[in-house]
Amino acid sequence: MAKFLVQKSAPLRGEVKISGSKNAVLPIMAAALLTEEKCVIKDVPALRDVDVMCRLLESLGAKVEKDLDNNRVNIEASGEIVYEAPFDLVKMMRASILVLGALLIRTGRAIIHLPGGCAIGKRPVELHLKGLRALGVTIDEEQLNRGIVDASVEKLQGDTIYLDFPSVGATEVIIMTAALAEGTTILENAAQEPEIVDLANFLNKMGARIKGAGTDTIKIEGVQKLKGVSHHVIPDRIEAGTFMVGAVMTGGNVLIKNVLPNHLKAVIAKLRECGAYIEMTEDGMRVRGDMSTLRSTDIKTLPYPGFPTDMQSPFMALLTVAKGPSVVIETVFENRFMHVGEFNRMGANIKTDGNCAIIPGNKALTGAQVVATDLRAGAAVVLTGLVADGITEVSQIYHVDRGYENFVDKLKALGANIMRVDE
Ligand code: UD1
């Protein structure tokens, strides 16, 4: 099993270029199934999840040309499409559910075993299904009780759909499906994440008529056909946020390139509350920290534009060493404090009560054997290892491979003392 060995490091310094967004590229790749023509997707990060999505699309009948050395994937779904997604791939990645709408459009049927991914809460799909039912899709309830989504449709018809919670995945599946339904769909209380906007831009280039993506109400006028297009994926705001936190908590000075500051307003505001210096320059975002004046702050995760749940664990890493106590409240996932146990092994002394964590801060951490309990938590314990005395050994790093392109090399280029050991 591969591991990271992390040692106390000098403040991070230099430049880092952010990769394309994992959470944007996965739905865009799924949406490429909606046309028989070839789609060219650029700025695709070389990640395990992208690899799984390529294999999934291939298994469904698409021709996938993957050139991840050049961050490019071509997808052409001109042939016959298979409606059942193989369980061995679906169980590796929750985002597999994103092919649901495209399978229904192309074949009138979709069978997907309920997906895996990070073990952060129940992560059900009832909102995806509620939306699809409104569009005329029938879900086999008996199969659903066994954990299998078996959906079929004769004719997709637009409708008004209200999401009880602004689920990112449900919003994406619904807009992809409604794009080729008859008539108009209005999606209310939709997720507003930048990745939804990127998907809508991709679909609109293909010929879809989607308005309002990035707000809580999205209007989709169904069209009959979509065409193949070329698209650049937006930069990964969570990867950027992770490096920003790393720069600040090590007292470093890093220029973050290929970043959209508008996508990071909450993270920027919270880092400034902690005493960070953050400025946009012509070359990118300059982020500086000073460990002697690093202050605590409180955080509550929320759907976008609130503080992102995916930044909760990296930010908690910073709060363990900031001066003074902090409170972190997680409202998006019901079980996203697994990393607390790992921080505590290093001496963070964090207490949790339900969805609330109290971080005393001001800790001199020591290296320990820790586990990447999920994708973002894996990055978070690495950041903690950079400021802890001794060696931090991080196992189960396949989680990190799912979502951070060249994480070790990028950190090393900034002066971090980290190596990957493949045992
Ligand atoms: C996406 C992101 C993930 C991020 C999350 C929240 C991708 C590939 N992944 O995941 O990195 O952490 O958004 O920003 O884009 N829920 C329900 N019923 C549903 C659907 C969701 O209760 O039908 C709940 C989930 O259990 C969870 C919350 O809503 O507690 C957020 O889920 P959702 O927004 O759907 O996240 P994902 O699309 O899975």
Short mmCIF file of N, CA, C and O and ligand atoms in Angstrom, two decimals, residues 22-24 26-27 49 94-95 97-98 120-129 165-170 172 191 193 195 237-238 302-304 308-310 331-334 336 375-376 402, ligand 1:
data_model
loop_
_atom_site.label_atom_id
_atom_site.label_comp_id
_atom_site.label_asym_id
_atom_site.label_seq_id
_atom_site.Cartn_x
_atom_site.Cartn_y
_atom_site.Cartn_z
N LYS A 22 -12.03 18.64 -10.65
CA LYS A 22 -12.56 17.26 -10.63
C LYS A 22 -14.08 17.27 -10.67
O LYS A 22 -14.69 16.56 -11.44
N ASN A 23 -14.68 18.12 -9.84
CA ASN A 23 -16.14 18.08 -9.74
C ASN A 23 -16.84 18.71 -10.93
O ASN A 23 -18.04 18.54 -11.11
N ALA A 24 -16.08 19.45 -11.75
CA ALA A 24 -16.67 19.96 -13.00
C ALA A 24 -16.51 18.95 -14.12
O ALA A 24 -17.42 18.72 -14.91
N LEU A 26 -16.23 15.67 -14.13
CA LEU A 26 -16.97 14.39 -14.08
C LEU A 26 -18.38 14.52 -14.69
O LEU A 26 -18.74 13.73 -15.57
N PRO A 27 -19.19 15.52 -14.29
CA PRO A 27 -20.49 15.66 -14.96
C PRO A 27 -20.36 16.01 -16.44
O PRO A 27 -21.18 15.58 -17.27
N ASP A 49 -10.40 9.43 -10.19
CA ASP A 49 -11.84 9.52 -10.50
C ASP A 49 -12.08 9.74 -12.00
O ASP A 49 -13.05 9.23 -12.56
N ARG A 94 -18.92 7.64 -6.41
CA ARG A 94 -20.31 8.07 -6.31
C ARG A 94 -20.76 8.84 -7.55
O ARG A 94 -21.91 8.75 -7.97
N ALA A 95 -19.82 9.59 -8.14
CA ALA A 95 -20.18 10.42 -9.30
C ALA A 95 -20.64 9.58 -10.49
O ALA A 95 -21.12 10.12 -11.49
N ILE A 97 -23.23 8.05 -10.67
CA ILE A 97 -24.67 8.29 -10.79
C ILE A 97 -24.96 9.37 -11.84
O ILE A 97 -26.07 9.47 -12.36
N LEU A 98 -23.93 10.17 -12.17
CA LEU A 98 -24.12 11.27 -13.13
C LEU A 98 -24.47 10.79 -14.53
O LEU A 98 -24.96 11.57 -15.35
N ILE A 120 -18.59 9.58 3.58
CA ILE A 120 -18.95 10.75 4.39
C ILE A 120 -20.47 10.88 4.44
O ILE A 120 -21.05 11.74 3.82
N GLY A 121 -21.07 10.02 5.21
CA GLY A 121 -22.51 10.12 5.38
C GLY A 121 -23.27 9.22 4.43
O GLY A 121 -22.69 8.50 3.64
N LYS A 122 -24.58 9.33 4.50
CA LYS A 122 -25.45 8.39 3.76
C LYS A 122 -25.44 8.67 2.25
O LYS A 122 -25.51 7.79 1.45
N ARG A 123 -25.39 9.92 1.87
CA ARG A 123 -25.35 10.35 0.48
C ARG A 123 -26.38 9.63 -0.40
O ARG A 123 -26.04 8.95 -1.37
N PRO A 124 -27.66 9.76 -0.05
CA PRO A 124 -28.70 9.10 -0.85
C PRO A 124 -28.92 9.83 -2.19
O PRO A 124 -28.31 10.86 -2.47
N VAL A 125 -29.81 9.28 -3.01
CA VAL A 125 -30.07 9.88 -4.32
C VAL A 125 -31.56 10.17 -4.53
O VAL A 125 -32.01 10.30 -5.66
N GLU A 126 -32.31 10.30 -3.42
CA GLU A 126 -33.77 10.45 -3.61
C GLU A 126 -34.10 11.76 -4.33
O GLU A 126 -35.11 11.83 -5.05
N LEU A 127 -33.25 12.76 -4.23
CA LEU A 127 -33.56 14.02 -4.92
C LEU A 127 -33.35 13.89 -6.43
O LEU A 127 -34.11 14.47 -7.22
N HIS A 128 -32.32 13.12 -6.81
CA HIS A 128 -32.11 12.86 -8.24
C HIS A 128 -33.37 12.18 -8.79
O HIS A 128 -33.89 12.53 -9.86
N LEU A 129 -33.85 11.19 -8.02
CA LEU A 129 -34.97 10.38 -8.51
C LEU A 129 -36.27 11.18 -8.50
O LEU A 129 -37.10 11.05 -9.40
N PHE A 165 -33.27 20.03 -0.93
CA PHE A 165 -31.93 20.48 -0.56
C PHE A 165 -31.18 20.72 -1.87
O PHE A 165 -31.35 19.95 -2.82
N PRO A 166 -30.37 21.77 -1.96
CA PRO A 166 -29.69 22.03 -3.25
C PRO A 166 -28.55 21.05 -3.51
O PRO A 166 -27.38 21.41 -3.45
N SER A 167 -28.92 19.81 -3.81
CA SER A 167 -27.92 18.77 -4.08
C SER A 167 -27.21 19.04 -5.41
O SER A 167 -27.86 19.30 -6.43
N VAL A 168 -25.89 18.97 -5.37
CA VAL A 168 -25.09 19.20 -6.58
C VAL A 168 -25.38 18.12 -7.61
O VAL A 168 -25.71 18.40 -8.76
N GLY A 169 -25.27 16.87 -7.19
CA GLY A 169 -25.47 15.74 -8.11
C GLY A 169 -26.88 15.74 -8.70
O GLY A 169 -27.06 15.52 -9.90
N ALA A 170 -27.89 15.99 -7.85
CA ALA A 170 -29.27 15.98 -8.34
C ALA A 170 -29.47 17.10 -9.38
O ALA A 170 -30.08 16.89 -10.43
N GLU A 172 -27.27 18.38 -11.32
CA GLU A 172 -26.58 18.04 -12.57
C GLU A 172 -27.36 16.99 -13.38
O GLU A 172 -27.53 17.13 -14.60
N ALA A 191 -28.75 23.65 -6.84
CA ALA A 191 -27.40 23.95 -6.36
C ALA A 191 -26.81 25.05 -7.24
O ALA A 191 -27.11 25.14 -8.43
N GLU A 193 -23.33 25.82 -7.31
CA GLU A 193 -21.88 25.67 -7.38
C GLU A 193 -21.33 26.06 -8.77
O GLU A 193 -22.01 25.84 -9.79
N GLU A 195 -19.37 24.52 -10.54
CA GLU A 195 -19.30 23.32 -11.39
C GLU A 195 -20.62 23.12 -12.14
O GLU A 195 -20.64 22.56 -13.25
N ARG A 237 -11.46 24.77 -7.55
CA ARG A 237 -11.44 25.73 -6.44
C ARG A 237 -11.04 25.04 -5.13
O ARG A 237 -10.50 25.68 -4.23
N ILE A 238 -11.27 23.74 -5.02
CA ILE A 238 -10.93 23.07 -3.76
C ILE A 238 -9.42 22.79 -3.71
O ILE A 238 -8.78 22.95 -2.66
N LEU A 302 -21.73 25.24 4.20
CA LEU A 302 -23.05 25.46 3.59
C LEU A 302 -22.95 25.18 2.09
O LEU A 302 -21.84 25.22 1.54
N PRO A 303 -24.07 24.95 1.44
CA PRO A 303 -24.01 24.89 -0.04
C PRO A 303 -23.47 26.22 -0.57
O PRO A 303 -23.59 27.26 0.09
N TYR A 304 -22.89 26.20 -1.77
CA TYR A 304 -22.35 27.39 -2.41
C TYR A 304 -23.42 28.49 -2.49
O TYR A 304 -24.56 28.17 -2.79
N PRO A 308 -17.35 25.95 1.61
CA PRO A 308 -17.51 24.59 1.05
C PRO A 308 -17.16 23.49 2.04
O PRO A 308 -16.12 23.56 2.70
N THR A 309 -18.01 22.48 2.09
CA THR A 309 -17.74 21.33 2.95
C THR A 309 -16.42 20.66 2.58
O THR A 309 -15.72 20.13 3.43
N ASP A 310 -16.06 20.71 1.28
CA ASP A 310 -14.80 20.07 0.86
C ASP A 310 -13.57 20.81 1.41
O ASP A 310 -12.47 20.27 1.36
N THR A 331 -22.73 21.33 8.07
CA THR A 331 -24.17 21.17 7.84
C THR A 331 -24.50 20.41 6.56
O THR A 331 -25.65 20.11 6.30
N VAL A 332 -23.49 20.14 5.72
CA VAL A 332 -23.79 19.52 4.42
C VAL A 332 -23.80 17.98 4.52
O VAL A 332 -24.71 17.34 4.02
N PHE A 333 -22.79 17.42 5.16
CA PHE A 333 -22.76 15.97 5.36
C PHE A 333 -22.91 15.65 6.84
O PHE A 333 -22.44 16.40 7.69
N GLU A 334 -23.55 14.51 7.13
CA GLU A 334 -23.83 14.20 8.53
C GLU A 334 -22.68 13.46 9.21
O GLU A 334 -22.69 13.26 10.41
N ARG A 336 -18.92 14.02 8.65
CA ARG A 336 -17.69 14.47 8.02
C ARG A 336 -16.69 14.99 9.04
O ARG A 336 -16.02 15.99 8.81
N LEU A 375 -11.08 11.85 0.80
CA LEU A 375 -10.23 12.59 -0.14
C LEU A 375 -9.67 13.89 0.45
O LEU A 375 -8.45 14.11 0.47
N ARG A 376 -10.55 14.76 0.93
CA ARG A 376 -10.07 16.07 1.43
C ARG A 376 -9.34 15.91 2.75
O ARG A 376 -8.39 16.64 3.04
N ARG A 402 -7.62 10.26 -5.82
CA ARG A 402 -8.91 10.48 -6.48
C ARG A 402 -9.10 11.93 -6.89
O ARG A 402 -9.84 12.20 -7.84
C1 UD1 B 1 -20.74 16.96 -4.70
C2 UD1 B 1 -19.24 16.93 -4.83
C3 UD1 B 1 -18.57 16.74 -3.46
C4 UD1 B 1 -19.10 17.80 -2.47
C5 UD1 B 1 -20.62 17.83 -2.47
C6 UD1 B 1 -21.18 18.96 -1.62
C7 UD1 B 1 -18.94 15.99 -7.03
C8 UD1 B 1 -18.45 14.86 -7.87
N1 UD1 B 1 -18.85 15.84 -5.72
O1 UD1 B 1 -21.13 15.68 -4.22
O2 UD1 B 1 -17.17 16.89 -3.61
O3 UD1 B 1 -18.64 17.48 -1.18
O4 UD1 B 1 -21.12 18.01 -3.80
O5 UD1 B 1 -20.65 20.18 -2.03
O6 UD1 B 1 -19.31 17.03 -7.55
N2 UD1 B 1 -28.42 14.47 -0.35
C9 UD1 B 1 -29.63 13.93 0.01
N3 UD1 B 1 -30.42 13.40 -0.96
C10 UD1 B 1 -30.03 13.38 -2.28
C11 UD1 B 1 -28.80 13.94 -2.64
C12 UD1 B 1 -28.00 14.48 -1.65
O7 UD1 B 1 -29.99 13.92 1.18
O8 UD1 B 1 -30.79 12.86 -3.11
C13 UD1 B 1 -27.55 15.01 0.71
C14 UD1 B 1 -26.28 14.18 0.82
O9 UD1 B 1 -26.50 13.05 1.66
C15 UD1 B 1 -25.33 15.16 1.43
C16 UD1 B 1 -25.78 16.50 0.84
O10 UD1 B 1 -27.10 16.29 0.35
O11 UD1 B 1 -25.47 15.18 2.83
C17 UD1 B 1 -24.91 17.01 -0.29
O12 UD1 B 1 -24.94 16.09 -1.35
P1 UD1 B 1 -24.76 16.52 -2.88
O13 UD1 B 1 -24.85 18.01 -2.98
O14 UD1 B 1 -25.67 15.69 -3.70
O15 UD1 B 1 -23.26 16.09 -3.13
P2 UD1 B 1 -22.64 15.23 -4.29
O16 UD1 B 1 -23.24 15.65 -5.60
O17 UD1 B 1 -22.66 13.81 -3.92
#
